[in-house]
Tab-separated table of C-alpha atoms in Angstrom:
chain	number	residue	atom	x	y	z
A	26	MET	CA	-8.136	44.843	-3.394
A	27	LEU	CA	-7.265	44.868	-7.327
A	28	LYS	CA	-4.022	43.051	-6.516
A	29	ARG	CA	-6.190	39.972	-4.212
A	30	THR	CA	-8.403	40.064	-7.628
A	31	HIS	CA	-5.139	39.400	-9.833
A	32	LEU	CA	-4.267	36.577	-7.223
A	33	ALA	CA	-7.848	35.357	-7.457
A	34	ALA	CA	-7.964	34.801	-10.946
A	35	SER	CA	-4.480	33.107	-11.186
A	36	VAL	CA	-5.031	30.680	-8.943
A	37	LEU	CA	-8.318	29.810	-10.560
A	38	LEU	CA	-6.694	29.938	-14.031
A	39	LEU	CA	-3.683	27.304	-12.195
A	40	ALA	CA	-6.462	24.718	-10.763
A	41	LEU	CA	-8.454	24.650	-14.328
A	42	SER	CA	-5.049	24.187	-15.775
A	43	SER	CA	-4.431	21.320	-13.315
A	44	LEU	CA	-7.215	19.486	-13.898
A	45	MET	CA	-7.195	19.824	-18.137
A	46	MET	CA	-3.422	18.516	-17.795
A	47	PRO	CA	-4.150	14.964	-16.846
A	48	ALA	CA	-6.646	14.287	-19.689
A	49	GLN	CA	-4.223	16.040	-22.175
A	50	ALA	CA	-1.485	13.726	-20.842
A	51	GLU	CA	-3.773	10.938	-21.313
A	52	ASN	CA	-3.996	10.818	-24.808
A	53	ALA	CA	-1.342	12.668	-25.687
A	54	PRO	CA	0.255	10.330	-29.017
A	55	ALA	CA	3.656	8.339	-27.793
A	56	THR	CA	6.920	9.746	-28.975
A	57	ASN	CA	9.111	8.049	-31.133
A	58	GLY	CA	12.174	7.178	-29.058
A	59	ASP	CA	15.370	6.423	-30.721
A	60	THR	CA	15.525	2.519	-29.531
A	61	LEU	CA	12.175	1.906	-31.412
A	62	LYS	CA	13.455	3.907	-34.428
A	63	LYS	CA	16.614	2.139	-34.563
A	64	ILE	CA	14.825	-1.137	-34.340
A	65	LYS	CA	12.292	-0.401	-36.830
A	66	ALA	CA	15.212	0.631	-39.158
A	67	ARG	CA	16.802	-2.637	-38.618
A	68	GLY	CA	14.180	-4.551	-39.144
A	69	GLU	CA	14.558	-6.715	-35.990
A	70	VAL	CA	14.699	-7.130	-32.561
A	71	VAL	CA	18.179	-7.768	-30.622
A	72	CYS	CA	17.388	-9.590	-27.724
A	73	GLY	CA	20.190	-10.594	-24.932
A	74	VAL	CA	19.760	-14.237	-23.778
A	75	HIS	CA	21.487	-16.542	-21.773
A	76	PRO	CA	23.918	-18.539	-24.015
A	77	ALA	CA	22.139	-22.157	-22.611
A	78	ARG	CA	19.918	-22.477	-20.027
A	79	HIS	CA	17.264	-25.319	-20.355
A	80	GLY	CA	13.568	-23.667	-20.135
A	81	PHE	CA	14.660	-20.070	-20.791
A	82	ALA	CA	16.895	-19.939	-23.773
A	83	ALA	CA	18.518	-22.762	-25.445
A	84	ILE	CA	19.509	-23.739	-28.689
A	85	ASP	CA	17.419	-27.015	-30.004
A	86	SER	CA	18.072	-29.763	-31.742
A	87	LYS	CA	17.445	-28.088	-34.756
A	88	GLY	CA	19.081	-24.561	-34.397
A	89	LYS	CA	16.300	-23.014	-32.915
A	90	TRP	CA	16.920	-21.062	-29.942
A	91	GLU	CA	13.502	-22.056	-27.563
A	92	GLY	CA	12.521	-21.034	-23.848
A	93	LEU	CA	10.684	-18.785	-21.958
A	94	ASP	CA	12.982	-15.587	-22.173
A	95	VAL	CA	13.155	-16.524	-25.896
A	96	ASP	CA	8.971	-15.895	-26.094
A	97	PHE	CA	9.162	-12.928	-24.958
A	98	CYS	CA	11.714	-11.527	-27.140
A	99	HIS	CA	9.059	-13.074	-29.958
A	100	ALA	CA	6.048	-11.520	-28.306
A	101	LEU	CA	8.647	-8.305	-28.273
A	102	ALA	CA	9.111	-8.316	-32.401
A	103	ALA	CA	5.481	-9.503	-32.823
A	104	ALA	CA	4.243	-5.897	-30.850
A	105	VAL	CA	6.943	-3.860	-33.087
A	106	PHE	CA	6.787	-5.909	-36.253
A	107	GLY	CA	3.468	-8.078	-35.842
A	108	ASP	CA	6.160	-10.519	-36.926
A	109	ALA	CA	7.181	-12.314	-33.708
A	110	SER	CA	10.562	-13.961	-36.167
A	111	LYS	CA	11.914	-10.678	-36.796
A	112	VAL	CA	14.551	-11.291	-33.423
A	113	ARG	CA	17.888	-12.035	-33.647
A	114	PHE	CA	19.377	-13.566	-30.333
A	115	THR	CA	22.616	-12.424	-28.762
A	116	PRO	CA	23.946	-15.069	-26.255
A	117	LEU	CA	26.072	-13.670	-23.427
A	118	SER	CA	27.787	-14.425	-20.633
A	119	THR	CA	27.595	-13.373	-16.468
A	120	ALA	CA	30.723	-10.885	-17.170
A	121	GLN	CA	29.008	-9.641	-21.089
A	122	ARG	CA	25.273	-9.110	-20.283
A	123	PHE	CA	25.501	-5.413	-18.196
A	124	PRO	CA	28.241	-4.258	-20.524
A	125	ALA	CA	25.923	-5.522	-23.595
A	126	ILE	CA	22.930	-3.861	-22.688
A	127	GLN	CA	24.786	-0.404	-21.233
A	128	SER	CA	26.751	-0.104	-24.403
A	129	GLY	CA	23.659	-0.301	-27.091
A	130	GLU	CA	24.623	-4.212	-28.101
A	131	VAL	CA	21.552	-5.568	-27.737
A	132	ASP	CA	18.443	-3.793	-27.085
A	133	VAL	CA	16.885	-5.790	-24.504
A	134	LEU	CA	18.105	-8.409	-22.064
A	135	SER	CA	15.523	-11.289	-21.679
A	136	ARG	CA	18.575	-13.569	-19.058
A	137	ASN	CA	17.411	-14.564	-16.252
A	138	ILE	CA	18.263	-11.507	-14.732
A	139	THR	CA	17.527	-10.781	-10.975
A	140	ALA	CA	15.770	-7.035	-10.451
A	141	SER	CA	17.110	-5.592	-7.977
A	142	LEU	CA	17.898	-1.818	-5.995
A	143	THR	CA	21.697	-1.721	-7.200
A	144	ARG	CA	21.233	-2.582	-10.838
A	145	ASP	CA	18.560	-0.538	-11.377
A	146	VAL	CA	19.879	2.624	-10.082
A	147	ALA	CA	23.819	1.787	-10.095
A	148	LEU	CA	23.981	0.176	-13.619
A	149	GLY	CA	21.560	2.662	-15.345
A	150	LEU	CA	18.750	-0.051	-16.160
A	151	ASN	CA	14.973	-0.402	-16.242
A	152	PHE	CA	13.414	-3.599	-15.012
A	153	ALA	CA	10.174	-4.423	-16.698
A	154	PRO	CA	7.617	-6.403	-14.007
A	155	PRO	CA	9.436	-9.675	-13.558
A	156	ASN	CA	8.218	-12.293	-15.865
A	157	PHE	CA	9.615	-15.620	-13.249
A	158	TYR	CA	9.924	-16.062	-9.716
A	159	THR	CA	12.751	-18.501	-8.201
A	160	GLY	CA	15.794	-18.209	-6.250
A	161	THR	CA	18.817	-20.094	-5.052
A	162	GLY	CA	18.637	-23.963	-4.390
A	163	PHE	CA	21.569	-26.552	-4.222
A	164	MET	CA	22.250	-30.150	-5.830
A	165	VAL	CA	24.024	-32.549	-4.564
A	166	ARG	CA	25.372	-36.128	-5.419
A	167	ALA	CA	22.485	-38.782	-4.468
A	168	ASN	CA	25.974	-40.089	-2.331
A	169	SER	CA	27.207	-37.196	-0.256
A	170	GLY	CA	25.186	-38.035	2.602
A	171	VAL	CA	23.638	-34.286	2.243
A	172	LYS	CA	20.207	-33.748	3.172
A	173	LYS	CA	19.535	-30.363	3.931
A	174	VAL	CA	21.317	-26.864	3.741
A	175	ASP	CA	22.973	-27.154	7.017
A	176	ASP	CA	24.645	-30.371	6.136
A	177	LEU	CA	27.053	-28.549	3.748
A	178	ASP	CA	29.560	-26.681	6.200
A	179	GLY	CA	32.843	-26.982	4.602
A	180	ALA	CA	31.972	-27.835	1.062
A	181	THR	CA	32.742	-26.640	-2.144
A	182	VAL	CA	30.676	-24.713	-4.298
A	183	CYS	CA	30.599	-24.426	-8.200
A	184	ILE	CA	29.322	-21.023	-8.598
A	185	THR	CA	29.103	-18.330	-11.558
A	186	PRO	CA	30.993	-15.091	-10.850
A	187	GLY	CA	29.257	-12.119	-11.050
A	188	SER	CA	25.924	-13.384	-10.241
A	189	SER	CA	23.320	-12.743	-7.729
A	190	THR	CA	23.664	-16.334	-7.079
A	191	GLU	CA	27.225	-15.903	-5.719
A	192	GLN	CA	25.804	-13.342	-3.083
A	193	ASN	CA	23.302	-15.279	-2.412
A	194	VAL	CA	25.870	-18.108	-1.207
A	195	ALA	CA	27.915	-16.108	0.794
A	196	GLN	CA	25.154	-14.796	2.824
A	197	ILE	CA	23.383	-17.871	3.290
A	198	PHE	CA	26.835	-19.896	4.727
A	199	ALA	CA	27.761	-16.366	6.899
A	200	SER	CA	24.425	-16.328	8.458
A	201	ARG	CA	24.197	-20.213	9.175
A	202	ASN	CA	27.672	-19.658	10.761
A	203	MET	CA	29.329	-22.066	7.815
A	204	HIS	CA	32.440	-22.359	6.118
A	205	TYR	CA	33.027	-23.128	1.980
A	206	THR	CA	35.582	-23.086	-1.031
A	207	PRO	CA	34.073	-21.473	-3.995
A	208	VAL	CA	35.052	-22.790	-7.336
A	209	VAL	CA	34.441	-20.067	-9.288
A	210	ILE	CA	34.014	-20.544	-12.883
A	211	GLU	CA	32.393	-18.198	-15.653
A	212	ASN	CA	31.786	-20.292	-18.808
A	213	ASN	CA	28.054	-22.015	-18.284
A	214	LYS	CA	28.625	-25.370	-19.800
A	215	GLU	CA	32.633	-25.653	-17.998
A	216	TYR	CA	30.614	-24.790	-14.566
A	217	VAL	CA	28.114	-27.617	-15.008
A	218	ALA	CA	31.078	-29.871	-16.179
A	219	ALA	CA	32.688	-29.035	-13.341
A	220	TYR	CA	30.320	-29.789	-10.680
A	221	LEU	CA	29.481	-33.413	-12.433
A	222	ALA	CA	33.244	-33.949	-13.002
A	223	GLY	CA	33.125	-33.662	-9.252
A	224	ARG	CA	35.579	-30.733	-8.933
A	225	CYS	CA	32.835	-29.457	-6.095
A	226	ASP	CA	30.477	-31.181	-3.736
A	227	VAL	CA	27.246	-28.516	-4.670
A	228	ILE	CA	26.317	-26.623	-7.699
A	229	ALA	CA	24.334	-23.473	-6.886
A	230	ARG	CA	21.979	-22.151	-9.043
A	231	ASP	CA	18.325	-20.650	-9.324
A	232	LYS	CA	16.653	-23.359	-8.190
A	233	VAL	CA	14.110	-23.487	-11.301
A	234	ALA	CA	17.574	-24.388	-13.263
A	235	LEU	CA	18.973	-27.362	-11.343
A	236	PRO	CA	15.988	-30.070	-12.936
A	237	GLY	CA	17.131	-29.097	-16.234
A	238	ILE	CA	21.008	-29.649	-15.032
A	239	LYS	CA	20.087	-33.190	-13.115
A	240	THR	CA	17.543	-34.248	-16.656
A	241	PHE	CA	19.595	-32.903	-19.283
A	242	ASP	CA	23.465	-32.937	-18.021
A	243	ALA	CA	23.957	-35.773	-16.073
A	244	GLU	CA	24.706	-39.390	-16.928
A	245	LYS	CA	22.347	-40.088	-14.856
A	246	PRO	CA	19.673	-37.986	-12.967
A	247	GLU	CA	19.211	-40.401	-10.329
A	248	ASP	CA	22.473	-40.173	-9.233
A	249	HIS	CA	21.681	-36.360	-8.315
A	250	ILE	CA	19.480	-34.786	-5.329
A	251	ILE	CA	18.282	-31.227	-5.487
A	252	LEU	CA	18.055	-29.968	-1.999
A	253	PRO	CA	14.513	-28.768	-0.168
A	254	GLY	CA	13.952	-24.873	-0.138
A	255	ILE	CA	14.353	-21.689	-1.926
A	256	TYR	CA	16.885	-19.230	-0.304
A	257	SER	CA	16.685	-15.831	-1.908
A	258	LYS	CA	14.389	-13.985	-3.677
A	259	GLU	CA	15.059	-13.874	-7.299
A	260	PRO	CA	12.273	-12.064	-9.468
A	261	LEU	CA	13.622	-12.286	-13.088
A	262	ALA	CA	12.792	-9.400	-15.341
A	263	MET	CA	13.589	-7.831	-18.894
A	264	ALA	CA	15.736	-5.044	-18.662
A	265	VAL	CA	16.674	-1.822	-20.889
A	266	ARG	CA	18.914	0.923	-20.623
A	267	LYS	CA	17.573	4.083	-19.092
A	268	GLY	CA	16.882	7.304	-20.631
A	269	ASP	CA	14.452	5.734	-23.407
A	270	ASP	CA	10.855	5.815	-21.514
A	271	GLN	CA	8.705	4.841	-24.982
A	272	TRP	CA	11.285	1.260	-25.317
A	273	TYR	CA	10.453	0.806	-21.455
A	274	ASP	CA	7.025	1.479	-21.685
A	275	ILE	CA	6.894	-1.009	-24.892
A	276	VAL	CA	8.669	-3.941	-23.076
A	277	LYS	CA	6.946	-3.308	-19.462
A	278	TRP	CA	3.749	-3.085	-21.511
A	279	VAL	CA	4.608	-6.490	-23.610
A	280	VAL	CA	4.582	-8.376	-20.212
A	281	TYR	CA	1.896	-6.638	-18.746
A	282	ALA	CA	-0.038	-7.740	-21.937
A	283	THR	CA	0.615	-11.349	-22.026
A	284	PHE	CA	-0.506	-11.564	-18.029
A	285	ASN	CA	-3.544	-10.002	-18.971
A	286	ALA	CA	-4.329	-12.332	-21.760
A	287	GLU	CA	-3.987	-14.818	-19.444
A	288	GLU	CA	-6.358	-13.648	-16.772
A	289	MET	CA	-9.382	-12.938	-19.524
A	290	ASN	CA	-8.754	-15.671	-20.831
A	291	VAL	CA	-7.591	-14.658	-24.308
A	292	SER	CA	-5.081	-17.719	-25.717
A	293	GLN	CA	-3.204	-18.545	-28.780
A	294	SER	CA	-6.248	-21.205	-29.287
A	295	ASN	CA	-9.034	-19.076	-29.358
A	296	VAL	CA	-7.516	-15.364	-29.748
A	297	ASP	CA	-9.453	-15.363	-33.082
A	298	GLN	CA	-12.878	-16.150	-31.746
A	299	GLN	CA	-12.412	-14.029	-28.671
A	300	LEU	CA	-11.830	-10.765	-31.471
A	301	LYS	CA	-15.659	-10.794	-30.920
A	302	SER	CA	-16.118	-10.714	-27.496
A	303	ALA	CA	-18.664	-7.973	-25.969
A	304	ASP	CA	-16.400	-7.889	-23.215
A	305	PRO	CA	-14.939	-3.918	-23.273
A	306	ASP	CA	-11.598	-5.209	-21.661
A	307	VAL	CA	-11.304	-7.708	-23.873
A	308	GLN	CA	-12.303	-5.322	-26.771
A	309	GLY	CA	-9.395	-3.099	-25.469
A	310	LEU	CA	-6.856	-5.573	-24.759
A	311	LEU	CA	-7.237	-7.048	-28.893
A	312	GLY	CA	-7.329	-3.455	-30.428
A	313	VAL	CA	-11.082	-3.654	-31.399
A	314	THR	CA	-11.240	-0.299	-29.490
A	315	GLY	CA	-9.455	2.342	-27.226
A	316	GLY	CA	-6.758	3.115	-29.784
A	317	PHE	CA	-3.954	1.829	-26.965
A	318	GLY	CA	-1.140	0.664	-29.381
A	319	GLN	CA	-0.655	4.101	-30.488
A	320	LYS	CA	0.073	5.284	-27.237
A	321	LEU	CA	2.647	3.424	-27.480
A	322	GLY	CA	3.936	4.332	-31.087
A	323	LEU	CA	2.553	0.056	-31.715
A	324	ASP	CA	-0.161	-1.250	-34.224
A	325	ASP	CA	-3.351	-1.283	-32.528
A	326	LYS	CA	-3.266	-5.208	-32.908
A	327	TRP	CA	0.119	-5.272	-30.956
A	328	VAL	CA	-1.377	-7.547	-28.017
A	329	TYR	CA	-3.498	-9.680	-30.641
A	330	ASN	CA	-0.093	-10.512	-32.467
A	331	ILE	CA	1.442	-11.389	-29.476
A	332	VAL	CA	-0.928	-13.402	-28.161
A	333	LYS	CA	-1.719	-14.870	-31.879
A	334	GLN	CA	2.006	-15.847	-32.629
A	335	VAL	CA	3.363	-16.420	-29.306
A	336	GLY	CA	0.566	-16.854	-26.797
A	337	ASN	CA	-0.319	-15.431	-23.631
A	338	TYR	CA	1.713	-15.947	-20.163
A	339	GLY	CA	-0.074	-19.276	-19.234
A	340	ASP	CA	0.910	-20.224	-22.894
A	341	ILE	CA	4.599	-19.309	-22.810
A	342	TYR	CA	4.921	-21.174	-19.515
A	343	ASN	CA	3.367	-24.506	-20.324
A	344	ARG	CA	5.267	-24.758	-23.511
A	345	HIS	CA	8.628	-25.033	-21.075
A	346	PHE	CA	7.662	-26.051	-17.625
A	347	GLY	CA	3.936	-27.312	-18.268
A	348	PRO	CA	3.179	-31.200	-17.648
A	349	GLN	CA	3.552	-32.118	-20.872
A	350	SER	CA	7.502	-30.251	-21.181
A	351	ALA	CA	10.828	-31.681	-20.466
A	352	GLU	CA	10.975	-30.439	-16.857
A	353	PRO	CA	7.622	-29.881	-15.275
A	354	LEU	CA	7.211	-27.121	-12.361
A	355	ASP	CA	4.382	-26.387	-10.224
A	356	ARG	CA	3.174	-22.700	-11.079
A	357	ASP	CA	3.699	-21.357	-7.485
A	358	LEU	CA	4.379	-17.668	-7.536
A	359	ASN	CA	4.143	-17.887	-11.471
A	360	ASN	CA	0.436	-17.790	-11.499
A	361	GLN	CA	-2.237	-15.174	-11.820
A	362	TRP	CA	-2.845	-13.215	-8.389
A	363	ASN	CA	-6.250	-14.444	-8.287
A	364	LYS	CA	-4.982	-18.318	-8.545
A	365	GLY	CA	-2.177	-17.488	-5.242
A	366	GLY	CA	0.336	-16.175	-7.575
A	367	LEU	CA	2.260	-12.844	-8.146
A	368	LEU	CA	1.787	-12.367	-11.783
A	369	TYR	CA	-0.776	-9.137	-11.691
A	370	GLY	CA	-1.232	-7.243	-15.388
A	371	LEU	CA	-1.679	-3.283	-14.544
A	372	PRO	CA	-5.199	-2.502	-16.928
A	373	ILE	CA	-4.710	-1.704	-20.411
A	374	ARG	CA	-6.983	0.811	-20.820
């Protein structure tokens, strides 16, 4: 009888402990990770970006980095320092990108990287939520007579080595029982130049990048056509090294913050007015209430700083792909979940 009493008491204590633990964990302050400590000591976020990809990461005529990937680096700096300018950009080739993040040369990759199982598991990476959805596309010369992918049997294809596009092209041709000759070039400029010089019949790339090549690199854009269709799933996302949960959480929630700000109609143009909003979700987002920044090891105004200095997701997208940009693109899947897209910000609460 005594043993049973002790057993019952033990079970009761265990049950009470399990009820208490989630509340304790939810309110526990974030533990400083090595990455955040190093970034703060250094005074800047080191961000690995594409060397030259219009709309995502490229140097403008004034020598300034610009693009969607670049802006997400600025958003991280705004969250960490309250100053979006505290970023150092490191351009990385396809071959350099993963060793750079694995070795700690950069703090984060914001470089058109497709999130996949192999990269997540075998390369020691953690991916933030995708911030751009695209897929493999093809561009050919207008006088080639090619109208669709099925017309490409026997073509030479310009492609970059080690990319997901290289794997996708092999699968696309194999699934159609078609043959092709790859022209594999690592350097981005040489790869584009090879296609424009006629060294290959077609250039393969994430479809979202092809309008930039056509508009900015081709001497006569009308001499080239982008074939219809998207032929792979390419969810592009920022990546960090495994092993530092705090830094991963910061990168992840910076992305969600831009999604949530747009959904709540908190934009770069109205964020100061929205500080006075009576909506409890907006108050929590902007740090008026909740203390959510402290849980990440950041200032409670972290989202306010992101939106004020960089913008919400819609601000960022429209800056580089909106109707007034050099490369207008319909948002399609890159829209909010309640507008037919895939962007869904987990709640900040």
